[in-house]
Amino acid sequence: MSRSWARLPLWSFILTSTLLQVAVAHPHHDKLTEEQANAPTDAILWIHILLQGAVWGVLFPVGMVLGITRSRWHVPLQSTGLALSIAGYFLGHAHKGRMFLPSVHGSFGSFLFLPIVGQILLGIYLKLHIHEKTLRPWAVVAHGVLGKAYPVLGWTQMLFGVLTYRGYCRGGGLGQCLAHYIMGSGFIAYASIMAIILLVGEGWVRRSGRSPEWWDSWVIMLWGIVNTFTEHRGTTWSVKDMQHTILGVLWWAGGMLGIFLARNNQRNVVPSLIIILTGWAMAGHAQALMLSTMIHATFGHTLMLAGVTRIIEICFFAPKTSGSPEVVDDDNVSDHTLADAPLRSPRYPASQSNENGTNVAARAFRHLPPFLLVSAGLLFMSATDEELKYVHENDMDHVTYTLIMFSIAFLLYFFIIFLIHLYSTTGRNADNASKGNSIELTTGTNQSKWYARVPNAEARRPLATQHVIGEDEDD
């Protein structure tokens, strides 16, 4: 036990406790002079921005993945990130020059130390290896949930930071900000989940007993119900009110159909059709500025293209089911799996594999829908009136602005795929990856009907069992 305590970063717990007291006592500016609001950004504030962005945007998500794979680098990396985050927090309260009104960014920054403290306490408890049959299993679950929440918490806080820095979303701009940032972030989250399912998540989908479109349709339906009753305010119906409300109706109506068609593990294209119709509506959304009209049109067209490519992926590029003559090494192969795309089984070298053009095309094409969803999400988040007014005042055209957003989308999708690749090649998955075995989020056995393309003719064939490497490993 003494050795376990010696390995724990207790200093971080002490610093965090002290930091919570400092956060409560920190004075804020209820009113700002014009000089304070327009003062230049000093070096300390820039360091705070860059440091916290690197920690919450890069280090903590990487550390989360290393924790999932039980890598020995998990604790050192998260401890380093915690130390840097604490330093960045102090810098955020120590800068001079430009000042800011009280904001959700500052409040949420203090709140973030609650999950951090909880994560540290759970880590200490787990290192002690006590209550193995009673409390420890629950602590493992709680530790995992908190750790997996870090990317979401970090993304939210970084958005709050941008809004605070620019002074956006105050007063009458709050409603529009909520709509754009929540839905835009939702598209990016949807893209991330889609990429995980396509690359390493087949086992979980098979074990869930539901096709991907069943989950999509439920989310679309529930979100549509919320939108139907929250987009109209006051007594006068504007054009935007009517458009947003009918989009809500479209989502819950289409979501109901998608849920029904997805029964018995059937695949369908209804969620993709809803994405296409939503993109079409957004492309024709009335805007005050021509710049805003063009950005919304680009967003809508990108969203429509994401829906179209998703339909193509479902109908034409879904992999063959097990037992098909094109499939080699039925024990492990999976055309949607990141790890075994470049690495074939030792029993079937690449020169002997019966690889056909369709499978190669499928592996390349599968990245289009999630990438386009990431791009659409970023474009929508960047299309608020306040943002586009600033762009317009700085004489930037819609082409330049759109290319900036797509450049960010490339970087963001690269990071998403990098994290998935890191999951497949580190920790307990490193040995399997080096041998060319399939890596999945969760292990499964039977090849389920969701795996077949639409129409689902292959579903009537007898199912072949599949042994997945790692099935009997300790979690």
Tab-separated table of C-alpha atoms in Angstrom:
chain	number	residue	atom	x	y	z
A	1	MET	CA	0.000	0.000	0.000
A	2	SER	CA	2.814	2.415	0.745
A	3	ARG	CA	4.179	1.904	-2.763
A	4	SER	CA	0.794	2.702	-4.282
A	5	TRP	CA	0.553	5.918	-2.280
A	6	ALA	CA	4.062	6.896	-3.310
A	7	ARG	CA	3.126	6.642	-6.982
A	8	LEU	CA	0.086	8.909	-6.646
A	9	PRO	CA	0.245	12.606	-7.553
A	10	LEU	CA	-0.937	13.805	-4.120
A	11	TRP	CA	0.540	17.213	-4.756
A	12	SER	CA	-2.040	17.714	-7.483
A	13	PHE	CA	-4.879	17.103	-5.025
A	14	ILE	CA	-3.478	19.702	-2.627
A	15	LEU	CA	-3.059	22.241	-5.405
A	16	THR	CA	-6.562	21.585	-6.667
A	17	SER	CA	-8.085	22.119	-3.232
A	18	THR	CA	-6.230	25.394	-2.895
A	19	LEU	CA	-7.303	26.401	-6.377
A	20	LEU	CA	-10.984	25.956	-5.570
A	21	GLN	CA	-10.621	28.449	-2.717
A	22	VAL	CA	-8.850	30.895	-5.007
A	23	ALA	CA	-11.620	30.548	-7.600
A	24	VAL	CA	-14.298	31.499	-5.105
A	25	ALA	CA	-12.353	34.515	-3.882
A	26	HIS	CA	-11.316	35.863	-7.295
A	27	PRO	CA	-12.808	39.302	-8.000
A	28	HIS	CA	-14.622	39.897	-11.290
A	29	HIS	CA	-15.454	43.073	-13.190
A	30	ASP	CA	-19.165	43.867	-13.198
A	31	LYS	CA	-18.585	46.950	-15.341
A	32	LEU	CA	-15.834	47.725	-17.818
A	33	THR	CA	-14.554	50.996	-19.143
A	34	GLU	CA	-14.055	51.306	-22.883
A	35	GLU	CA	-10.312	51.300	-22.296
A	36	GLN	CA	-10.450	47.993	-20.382
A	37	ALA	CA	-12.728	46.337	-22.947
A	38	ASN	CA	-10.601	47.372	-25.932
A	39	ALA	CA	-7.141	47.005	-24.381
A	40	PRO	CA	-4.696	44.765	-26.268
A	41	THR	CA	-4.336	41.112	-25.272
A	42	ASP	CA	-1.170	40.729	-23.211
A	43	ALA	CA	1.305	37.832	-23.334
A	44	ILE	CA	-0.009	36.216	-20.143
A	45	LEU	CA	-3.510	35.920	-21.568
A	46	TRP	CA	-2.167	34.472	-24.841
A	47	ILE	CA	-0.201	31.873	-22.864
A	48	HIS	CA	-3.373	31.032	-20.921
A	49	ILE	CA	-5.327	30.539	-24.163
A	50	LEU	CA	-2.673	28.415	-25.875
A	51	LEU	CA	-1.864	26.369	-22.774
A	52	GLN	CA	-5.451	25.512	-21.866
A	53	GLY	CA	-6.262	24.799	-25.504
A	54	ALA	CA	-3.348	22.348	-25.710
A	55	VAL	CA	-4.245	20.660	-22.412
A	56	TRP	CA	-8.015	20.319	-22.822
A	57	GLY	CA	-8.001	20.000	-26.595
A	58	VAL	CA	-5.077	17.585	-27.026
A	59	LEU	CA	-3.446	16.198	-23.871
A	60	PHE	CA	-6.574	15.178	-21.972
A	61	PRO	CA	-8.270	13.463	-24.976
A	62	VAL	CA	-5.037	11.562	-25.705
A	63	GLY	CA	-4.772	10.634	-22.034
A	64	MET	CA	-8.392	9.459	-22.071
A	65	VAL	CA	-7.661	7.053	-24.939
A	66	LEU	CA	-4.534	5.778	-23.199
A	67	GLY	CA	-6.635	5.160	-20.102
A	68	ILE	CA	-9.149	3.109	-22.104
A	69	THR	CA	-6.341	0.941	-23.489
A	70	ARG	CA	-4.682	0.615	-20.038
A	71	SER	CA	-1.481	2.218	-21.293
A	72	ARG	CA	1.255	2.875	-18.742
A	73	TRP	CA	1.490	6.425	-20.115
A	74	HIS	CA	-2.048	7.295	-19.004
A	75	VAL	CA	-1.247	8.477	-15.468
A	76	PRO	CA	1.926	10.442	-16.369
A	77	LEU	CA	0.165	12.227	-19.232
A	78	GLN	CA	-2.956	13.099	-17.241
A	79	SER	CA	-0.846	14.278	-14.291
A	80	THR	CA	1.147	16.522	-16.611
A	81	GLY	CA	-2.053	17.868	-18.127
A	82	LEU	CA	-3.464	18.576	-14.673
A	83	ALA	CA	-0.355	20.504	-13.607
A	84	LEU	CA	-0.398	22.560	-16.809
A	85	SER	CA	-4.133	23.207	-16.484
A	86	ILE	CA	-3.676	24.532	-12.946
A	87	ALA	CA	-0.888	26.807	-14.165
A	88	GLY	CA	-3.085	27.998	-17.022
A	89	TYR	CA	-5.936	28.684	-14.604
A	90	PHE	CA	-3.759	30.989	-12.516
A	91	LEU	CA	-2.526	32.753	-15.654
A	92	GLY	CA	-6.136	33.359	-16.691
A	93	HIS	CA	-6.667	35.290	-13.475
A	94	ALA	CA	-3.310	37.091	-13.520
A	95	HIS	CA	-3.314	38.803	-16.896
A	96	LYS	CA	-3.355	42.548	-17.399
A	97	GLY	CA	-4.530	44.631	-20.320
A	98	ARG	CA	-7.864	43.531	-21.715
A	99	MET	CA	-10.543	42.708	-19.136
A	100	PHE	CA	-13.827	40.810	-19.396
A	101	LEU	CA	-17.261	40.887	-17.808
A	102	PRO	CA	-18.353	37.942	-15.642
A	103	SER	CA	-19.004	35.056	-17.993
A	104	VAL	CA	-19.958	31.396	-18.198
A	105	HIS	CA	-16.345	30.701	-19.211
A	106	GLY	CA	-15.064	31.794	-15.807
A	107	SER	CA	-17.819	29.996	-13.893
A	108	PHE	CA	-17.443	26.794	-15.882
A	109	GLY	CA	-13.646	26.963	-15.445
A	110	SER	CA	-14.104	26.783	-11.684
A	111	PHE	CA	-16.676	24.004	-12.049
A	112	LEU	CA	-14.245	21.916	-14.110
A	113	PHE	CA	-12.144	21.259	-11.050
A	114	LEU	CA	-14.965	19.248	-9.497
A	115	PRO	CA	-14.641	16.387	-12.036
A	116	ILE	CA	-10.854	16.761	-11.822
A	117	VAL	CA	-10.901	16.333	-8.036
A	118	GLY	CA	-13.343	13.445	-8.418
A	119	GLN	CA	-11.055	11.796	-10.967
A	120	ILE	CA	-8.045	12.187	-8.673
A	121	LEU	CA	-9.867	10.750	-5.648
A	122	LEU	CA	-11.150	7.806	-7.686
A	123	GLY	CA	-7.654	7.218	-9.061
A	124	ILE	CA	-6.224	7.153	-5.546
A	125	TYR	CA	-8.932	4.735	-4.436
A	126	LEU	CA	-8.373	2.405	-7.395
A	127	LYS	CA	-4.612	2.348	-6.782
A	128	LEU	CA	-5.227	0.987	-3.278
A	129	HIS	CA	-6.984	-2.131	-4.659
A	130	ILE	CA	-9.426	-2.429	-1.760
A	131	HIS	CA	-13.104	-3.469	-1.678
A	132	GLU	CA	-12.451	-5.534	-4.820
A	133	LYS	CA	-15.880	-7.221	-4.840
A	134	THR	CA	-18.069	-4.388	-3.548
A	135	LEU	CA	-17.182	-0.739	-4.141
A	136	ARG	CA	-14.251	-1.003	-6.534
A	137	PRO	CA	-16.281	-2.117	-9.603
A	138	TRP	CA	-18.493	0.953	-9.199
A	139	ALA	CA	-15.427	3.172	-8.787
A	140	VAL	CA	-14.001	1.774	-12.041
A	141	VAL	CA	-17.207	2.733	-13.874
A	142	ALA	CA	-17.290	6.213	-12.335
A	143	HIS	CA	-13.606	6.764	-13.134
A	144	GLY	CA	-14.231	5.766	-16.752
A	145	VAL	CA	-17.307	7.984	-17.130
A	146	LEU	CA	-15.482	11.031	-15.769
A	147	GLY	CA	-12.464	10.368	-17.948
A	148	LYS	CA	-14.556	10.006	-21.112
A	149	ALA	CA	-16.337	13.280	-20.290
A	150	TYR	CA	-13.089	15.273	-20.515
A	151	PRO	CA	-13.235	15.861	-24.313
A	152	VAL	CA	-16.834	17.096	-24.048
A	153	LEU	CA	-16.033	19.326	-21.068
A	154	GLY	CA	-12.922	20.667	-22.770
A	155	TRP	CA	-14.772	21.364	-26.042
A	156	THR	CA	-17.499	23.230	-24.144
A	157	GLN	CA	-15.048	25.325	-22.140
A	158	MET	CA	-13.016	26.246	-25.223
A	159	LEU	CA	-16.214	27.428	-26.946
A	160	PHE	CA	-17.085	29.479	-23.880
A	161	GLY	CA	-13.588	30.953	-24.004
A	162	VAL	CA	-13.969	32.059	-27.634
A	163	LEU	CA	-17.352	33.636	-26.919
A	164	THR	CA	-16.016	35.451	-23.853
A	165	TYR	CA	-12.969	36.735	-25.714
A	166	ARG	CA	-15.111	38.126	-28.533
A	167	GLY	CA	-17.943	39.305	-26.254
A	168	TYR	CA	-20.547	37.303	-28.195
A	169	CYS	CA	-23.881	35.783	-27.155
A	170	ARG	CA	-24.950	38.421	-24.658
A	171	GLY	CA	-28.455	39.822	-24.519
A	172	GLY	CA	-30.459	39.195	-27.670
A	173	GLY	CA	-27.749	37.077	-29.280
A	174	LEU	CA	-27.992	34.239	-26.746
A	175	GLY	CA	-30.793	32.301	-28.455
A	176	GLN	CA	-29.060	32.239	-31.819
A	177	CYS	CA	-25.766	31.215	-30.216
A	178	LEU	CA	-27.419	28.309	-28.418
A	179	ALA	CA	-29.023	27.087	-31.647
A	180	HIS	CA	-25.844	27.322	-33.717
A	181	TYR	CA	-23.359	26.005	-31.176
A	182	ILE	CA	-25.468	23.169	-29.816
A	183	MET	CA	-26.506	21.884	-33.244
A	184	GLY	CA	-23.059	22.427	-34.774
A	185	SER	CA	-21.434	20.555	-31.897
A	186	GLY	CA	-24.091	17.860	-32.326
A	187	PHE	CA	-23.061	17.320	-35.957
A	188	ILE	CA	-19.412	16.987	-34.894
A	189	ALA	CA	-20.322	14.554	-32.106
A	190	TYR	CA	-22.430	12.556	-34.580
A	191	ALA	CA	-19.455	12.443	-36.966
A	192	SER	CA	-17.136	11.261	-34.187
A	193	ILE	CA	-19.501	8.452	-33.179
A	194	MET	CA	-19.989	7.479	-36.828
A	195	ALA	CA	-16.211	7.294	-37.347
A	196	ILE	CA	-15.813	5.153	-34.216
A	197	ILE	CA	-18.548	2.758	-35.348
A	198	LEU	CA	-17.173	2.483	-38.872
A	199	LEU	CA	-13.576	1.966	-37.784
A	200	VAL	CA	-13.545	0.105	-34.466
A	201	GLY	CA	-17.066	-0.103	-33.094
A	202	GLU	CA	-18.707	-2.959	-34.971
A	203	GLY	CA	-18.610	-5.290	-31.988
A	204	TRP	CA	-20.588	-2.886	-29.821
A	205	VAL	CA	-23.237	-2.373	-32.501
A	206	ARG	CA	-23.624	-6.121	-33.013
A	207	ARG	CA	-23.923	-6.729	-29.294
A	208	SER	CA	-26.486	-3.925	-28.899
A	209	GLY	CA	-28.858	-5.784	-31.247
A	210	ARG	CA	-29.760	-2.525	-33.006
A	211	SER	CA	-28.752	-1.107	-36.356
A	212	PRO	CA	-26.970	2.276	-36.363
A	213	GLU	CA	-30.037	3.915	-37.909
A	214	TRP	CA	-32.169	2.837	-34.937
A	215	TRP	CA	-29.998	4.954	-32.617
A	216	ASP	CA	-29.833	7.809	-35.139
A	217	SER	CA	-33.613	7.879	-35.501
A	218	TRP	CA	-34.243	8.033	-31.761
A	219	VAL	CA	-31.890	10.992	-31.343
A	220	ILE	CA	-33.434	12.766	-34.347
A	221	MET	CA	-36.968	12.180	-33.082
A	222	LEU	CA	-36.277	13.393	-29.531
A	223	TRP	CA	-34.378	16.445	-30.760
A	224	GLY	CA	-37.241	17.218	-33.143
A	225	ILE	CA	-39.762	17.182	-30.293
A	226	VAL	CA	-37.630	19.691	-28.361
A	227	ASN	CA	-37.205	21.956	-31.409
A	228	THR	CA	-40.911	21.908	-32.229
A	229	PHE	CA	-41.802	23.622	-28.954
A	230	THR	CA	-38.770	25.845	-28.308
A	231	GLU	CA	-38.055	27.736	-31.548
A	232	HIS	CA	-41.013	30.163	-31.438
A	233	ARG	CA	-41.141	33.000	-28.927
A	234	GLY	CA	-43.706	35.745	-28.542
A	235	THR	CA	-46.945	36.111	-30.473
A	236	THR	CA	-45.663	36.956	-33.966
A	237	TRP	CA	-44.425	34.177	-36.230
A	238	SER	CA	-41.353	35.156	-38.221
A	239	VAL	CA	-40.082	33.288	-41.280
A	240	LYS	CA	-37.228	31.837	-39.206
A	241	ASP	CA	-39.637	30.737	-36.471
A	242	MET	CA	-41.732	28.852	-39.001
A	243	GLN	CA	-38.716	27.253	-40.653
A	244	HIS	CA	-37.132	26.117	-37.379
A	245	THR	CA	-40.425	24.800	-36.017
A	246	ILE	CA	-41.269	22.809	-39.147
A	247	LEU	CA	-37.741	21.377	-39.096
A	248	GLY	CA	-38.551	20.076	-35.620
A	249	VAL	CA	-41.709	18.458	-36.968
A	250	LEU	CA	-39.709	16.980	-39.857
A	251	TRP	CA	-37.231	15.436	-37.426
A	252	TRP	CA	-39.698	13.773	-35.075
A	253	ALA	CA	-41.906	12.584	-37.926
A	254	GLY	CA	-38.952	11.180	-39.875
A	255	GLY	CA	-37.409	9.821	-36.687
A	256	MET	CA	-40.549	7.787	-35.967
A	257	LEU	CA	-40.399	6.280	-39.451
A	258	GLY	CA	-36.673	5.541	-39.062
A	259	ILE	CA	-37.259	3.758	-35.741
A	260	PHE	CA	-40.003	1.611	-37.258
A	261	LEU	CA	-37.962	0.704	-40.335
A	262	ALA	CA	-34.941	-0.121	-38.143
A	263	ARG	CA	-36.817	-2.835	-36.229
A	264	ASN	CA	-35.275	-6.319	-36.381
A	265	ASN	CA	-31.835	-4.815	-36.999
A	266	GLN	CA	-32.797	-3.548	-40.441
A	267	ARG	CA	-30.814	-0.764	-42.051
A	268	ASN	CA	-32.536	2.224	-43.666
A	269	VAL	CA	-31.769	5.594	-45.199
A	270	VAL	CA	-34.308	7.755	-43.354
A	271	PRO	CA	-31.780	9.527	-41.063
A	272	SER	CA	-29.732	10.372	-44.162
A	273	LEU	CA	-32.828	11.757	-45.905
A	274	ILE	CA	-33.542	13.956	-42.884
A	275	ILE	CA	-29.966	15.263	-43.007
A	276	ILE	CA	-30.398	16.048	-46.731
A	277	LEU	CA	-33.697	17.881	-46.175
A	278	THR	CA	-32.226	19.829	-43.259
A	279	GLY	CA	-29.284	20.869	-45.423
A	280	TRP	CA	-31.627	21.921	-48.223
A	281	ALA	CA	-33.653	24.054	-45.803
A	282	MET	CA	-30.543	25.690	-44.370
A	283	ALA	CA	-29.203	26.422	-47.856
A	284	GLY	CA	-32.290	28.562	-48.505
A	285	HIS	CA	-32.439	30.163	-45.051
A	286	ALA	CA	-33.166	33.903	-45.305
A	287	GLN	CA	-30.314	36.080	-43.961
A	288	ALA	CA	-29.708	39.811	-43.576
A	289	LEU	CA	-26.165	39.849	-45.031
A	290	MET	CA	-25.179	38.369	-48.390
A	291	LEU	CA	-22.108	36.930	-46.667
A	292	SER	CA	-24.359	35.144	-44.180
A	293	THR	CA	-26.570	33.862	-46.999
A	294	MET	CA	-23.563	32.385	-48.794
A	295	ILE	CA	-22.147	30.756	-45.642
A	296	HIS	CA	-25.527	29.206	-44.795
A	297	ALA	CA	-25.818	27.950	-48.369
A	298	THR	CA	-22.384	26.331	-48.163
A	299	PHE	CA	-23.318	24.773	-44.828
A	300	GLY	CA	-26.560	23.430	-46.288
A	301	HIS	CA	-24.874	21.983	-49.367
A	302	THR	CA	-22.184	20.351	-47.220
A	303	LEU	CA	-24.855	18.805	-45.011
A	304	MET	CA	-26.758	17.552	-48.057
A	305	LEU	CA	-23.582	15.976	-49.412
A	306	ALA	CA	-23.010	14.273	-46.045
A	307	GLY	CA	-26.477	12.729	-46.260
A	308	VAL	CA	-25.961	11.599	-49.852
A	309	THR	CA	-22.609	9.970	-49.099
A	310	ARG	CA	-24.129	8.232	-46.068
A	311	ILE	CA	-26.842	6.734	-48.301
A	312	ILE	CA	-24.198	5.561	-50.768
A	313	GLU	CA	-22.130	4.047	-47.944
A	314	ILE	CA	-25.144	2.171	-46.552
A	315	CYS	CA	-26.533	0.963	-49.877
A	316	PHE	CA	-23.415	0.209	-51.898
A	317	PHE	CA	-20.268	0.166	-49.776
A	318	ALA	CA	-21.274	-1.835	-46.694
A	319	PRO	CA	-18.903	-4.804	-46.349
A	320	LYS	CA	-19.764	-8.355	-47.273
A	321	THR	CA	-21.130	-10.532	-44.510
A	322	SER	CA	-19.047	-13.358	-43.123
A	323	GLY	CA	-18.989	-16.354	-45.430
A	324	SER	CA	-18.814	-14.324	-48.602
A	325	PRO	CA	-16.112	-15.583	-50.989
A	326	GLU	CA	-14.421	-12.173	-50.956
A	327	VAL	CA	-13.729	-12.357	-47.225
A	328	VAL	CA	-10.427	-13.804	-46.088
A	329	ASP	CA	-9.597	-15.020	-42.611
A	330	ASP	CA	-13.184	-15.179	-41.311
A	331	ASP	CA	-11.915	-15.325	-37.734
A	332	ASN	CA	-10.795	-11.720	-37.641
A	333	VAL	CA	-11.380	-9.758	-40.826
A	334	SER	CA	-13.569	-6.681	-40.887
A	335	ASP	CA	-13.521	-4.198	-43.741
A	336	HIS	CA	-14.674	-1.427	-41.389
A	337	THR	CA	-11.832	-1.929	-38.939
A	338	LEU	CA	-8.965	0.531	-38.889
A	339	ALA	CA	-6.310	-1.909	-37.700
A	340	ASP	CA	-6.658	-4.620	-40.322
A	341	ALA	CA	-7.048	-2.416	-43.376
A	342	PRO	CA	-3.258	-2.226	-43.914
A	343	LEU	CA	-2.436	-5.322	-41.885
A	344	ARG	CA	-3.609	-8.717	-43.123
A	345	SER	CA	-3.632	-11.928	-41.150
A	346	PRO	CA	-0.296	-13.814	-41.088
A	347	ARG	CA	-2.132	-16.786	-42.611
A	348	TYR	CA	-3.130	-14.681	-45.622
A	349	PRO	CA	-0.346	-12.354	-46.795
A	350	ALA	CA	-1.376	-9.320	-48.830
A	351	SER	CA	-0.216	-10.945	-52.068
A	352	GLN	CA	-2.524	-13.928	-51.459
A	353	SER	CA	-5.554	-12.032	-50.135
A	354	ASN	CA	-8.637	-11.987	-52.335
A	355	GLU	CA	-8.976	-8.199	-52.079
A	356	ASN	CA	-11.363	-6.679	-54.596
A	357	GLY	CA	-11.907	-3.129	-55.754
A	358	THR	CA	-15.206	-2.727	-53.896
A	359	ASN	CA	-13.627	-3.395	-50.497
A	360	VAL	CA	-10.780	-0.992	-51.216
A	361	ALA	CA	-13.254	1.670	-52.319
A	362	ALA	CA	-15.386	1.070	-49.222
A	363	ARG	CA	-12.461	1.688	-46.889
A	364	ALA	CA	-11.653	4.942	-48.660
A	365	PHE	CA	-15.265	6.111	-49.049
A	366	ARG	CA	-16.285	5.521	-45.406
A	367	HIS	CA	-14.455	8.675	-44.296
A	368	LEU	CA	-16.557	11.013	-46.451
A	369	PRO	CA	-19.802	11.102	-44.381
A	370	PRO	CA	-18.142	11.830	-41.005
A	371	PHE	CA	-15.717	14.363	-42.489
A	372	LEU	CA	-18.539	16.232	-44.207
A	373	LEU	CA	-20.542	16.230	-40.970
A	374	VAL	CA	-17.552	17.735	-39.135
A	375	SER	CA	-17.265	20.392	-41.853
A	376	ALA	CA	-20.990	21.157	-41.725
A	377	GLY	CA	-20.896	21.430	-37.939
A	378	LEU	CA	-18.022	23.911	-38.000
A	379	LEU	CA	-19.666	25.971	-40.744
A	380	PHE	CA	-22.909	26.171	-38.764
A	381	MET	CA	-21.104	27.140	-35.573
A	382	SER	CA	-19.302	29.907	-37.469
A	383	ALA	CA	-22.460	31.355	-39.015
A	384	THR	CA	-23.976	33.407	-36.166
A	385	ASP	CA	-24.903	37.023	-36.914
A	386	GLU	CA	-22.204	38.389	-34.590
A	387	GLU	CA	-19.437	36.315	-36.140
A	388	LEU	CA	-20.396	37.095	-39.707
A	389	LYS	CA	-20.824	40.780	-38.932
A	390	TYR	CA	-17.218	40.811	-37.685
A	391	VAL	CA	-16.056	38.978	-40.830
A	392	HIS	CA	-17.998	41.405	-43.039
A	393	GLU	CA	-16.520	44.450	-41.279
A	394	ASN	CA	-13.019	43.079	-41.917
A	395	ASP	CA	-13.695	42.765	-45.674
A	396	MET	CA	-13.353	38.974	-45.819
A	397	ASP	CA	-15.365	37.207	-48.503
A	398	HIS	CA	-17.345	33.990	-48.038
A	399	VAL	CA	-14.830	31.933	-50.044
A	400	THR	CA	-11.919	32.761	-47.725
A	401	TYR	CA	-14.053	32.248	-44.634
A	402	THR	CA	-15.352	28.898	-45.887
A	403	LEU	CA	-11.847	27.675	-46.715
A	404	ILE	CA	-10.719	28.599	-43.194
A	405	MET	CA	-13.528	26.485	-41.747
A	406	PHE	CA	-12.714	23.534	-44.013
A	407	SER	CA	-9.047	23.798	-43.011
A	408	ILE	CA	-10.096	23.541	-39.362
A	409	ALA	CA	-12.356	20.615	-40.299
A	410	PHE	CA	-9.397	18.762	-41.822
A	411	LEU	CA	-7.393	19.276	-38.625
A	412	LEU	CA	-10.278	18.255	-36.379
A	413	TYR	CA	-11.084	15.115	-38.369
A	414	PHE	CA	-7.388	14.247	-38.412
A	415	PHE	CA	-7.361	14.416	-34.619
A	416	ILE	CA	-10.501	12.253	-34.358
A	417	ILE	CA	-8.967	9.580	-36.583
A	418	PHE	CA	-5.645	9.876	-34.745
A	419	LEU	CA	-7.371	9.136	-31.435
A	420	ILE	CA	-9.103	6.098	-32.959
A	421	HIS	CA	-5.773	4.923	-34.356
A	422	LEU	CA	-4.183	5.464	-30.930
A	423	TYR	CA	-6.876	3.261	-29.406
A	424	SER	CA	-6.078	0.517	-31.918
A	425	THR	CA	-2.311	0.536	-31.411
A	426	THR	CA	-1.566	1.276	-27.739
A	427	GLY	CA	-1.817	-0.427	-24.383
A	428	ARG	CA	-3.593	-3.755	-24.366
A	429	ASN	CA	-4.337	-3.423	-28.099
A	430	ALA	CA	-0.693	-2.965	-29.137
A	431	ASP	CA	0.121	-6.670	-29.491
A	432	ASN	CA	-3.013	-7.443	-31.515
A	433	ALA	CA	-2.393	-4.491	-33.818
A	434	SER	CA	1.191	-5.586	-34.463
A	435	LYS	CA	-0.089	-9.048	-35.480
A	436	GLY	CA	-2.716	-7.626	-37.826
A	437	ASN	CA	-5.692	-8.696	-35.723
A	438	SER	CA	-8.978	-6.797	-35.670
A	439	ILE	CA	-9.403	-4.247	-32.889
A	440	GLU	CA	-12.896	-3.419	-31.691
A	441	LEU	CA	-14.322	-1.270	-28.924
A	442	THR	CA	-16.089	-4.241	-27.447
A	443	THR	CA	-15.861	-7.889	-28.320
A	444	GLY	CA	-18.662	-9.768	-29.964
A	445	THR	CA	-19.367	-13.058	-31.640
A	446	ASN	CA	-22.187	-13.228	-34.164
A	447	GLN	CA	-22.116	-11.265	-37.387
A	448	SER	CA	-25.409	-9.383	-37.129
A	449	LYS	CA	-27.794	-8.176	-39.806
A	450	TRP	CA	-26.859	-4.510	-39.356
A	451	TYR	CA	-23.600	-5.368	-41.098
A	452	ALA	CA	-25.299	-5.943	-44.443
A	453	ARG	CA	-26.059	-3.235	-46.950
A	454	VAL	CA	-29.532	-2.093	-47.998
A	455	PRO	CA	-31.464	-3.936	-49.397
A	456	ASN	CA	-30.768	-6.546	-46.778
A	457	ALA	CA	-30.859	-9.721	-48.864
A	458	GLU	CA	-27.890	-11.206	-47.026
A	459	ALA	CA	-29.811	-11.129	-43.736
A	460	ARG	CA	-31.686	-14.312	-44.665
A	461	ARG	CA	-28.483	-16.311	-44.953
A	462	PRO	CA	-27.268	-18.380	-41.989
A	463	LEU	CA	-25.068	-16.324	-39.704
A	464	ALA	CA	-21.458	-17.379	-39.219
A	465	THR	CA	-19.893	-17.107	-35.814
A	466	GLN	CA	-16.835	-14.939	-35.391
A	467	HIS	CA	-14.154	-15.171	-32.741
A	468	VAL	CA	-12.658	-11.798	-31.886
A	469	ILE	CA	-9.161	-11.551	-30.457
A	470	GLY	CA	-9.227	-10.303	-26.894
A	471	GLU	CA	-12.589	-11.972	-26.084
A	472	ASP	CA	-11.371	-13.492	-22.861
A	473	GLU	CA	-9.100	-10.663	-21.788
A	474	ASP	CA	-9.572	-8.895	-18.485
A	475	ASP	CA	-11.124	-5.433	-18.873
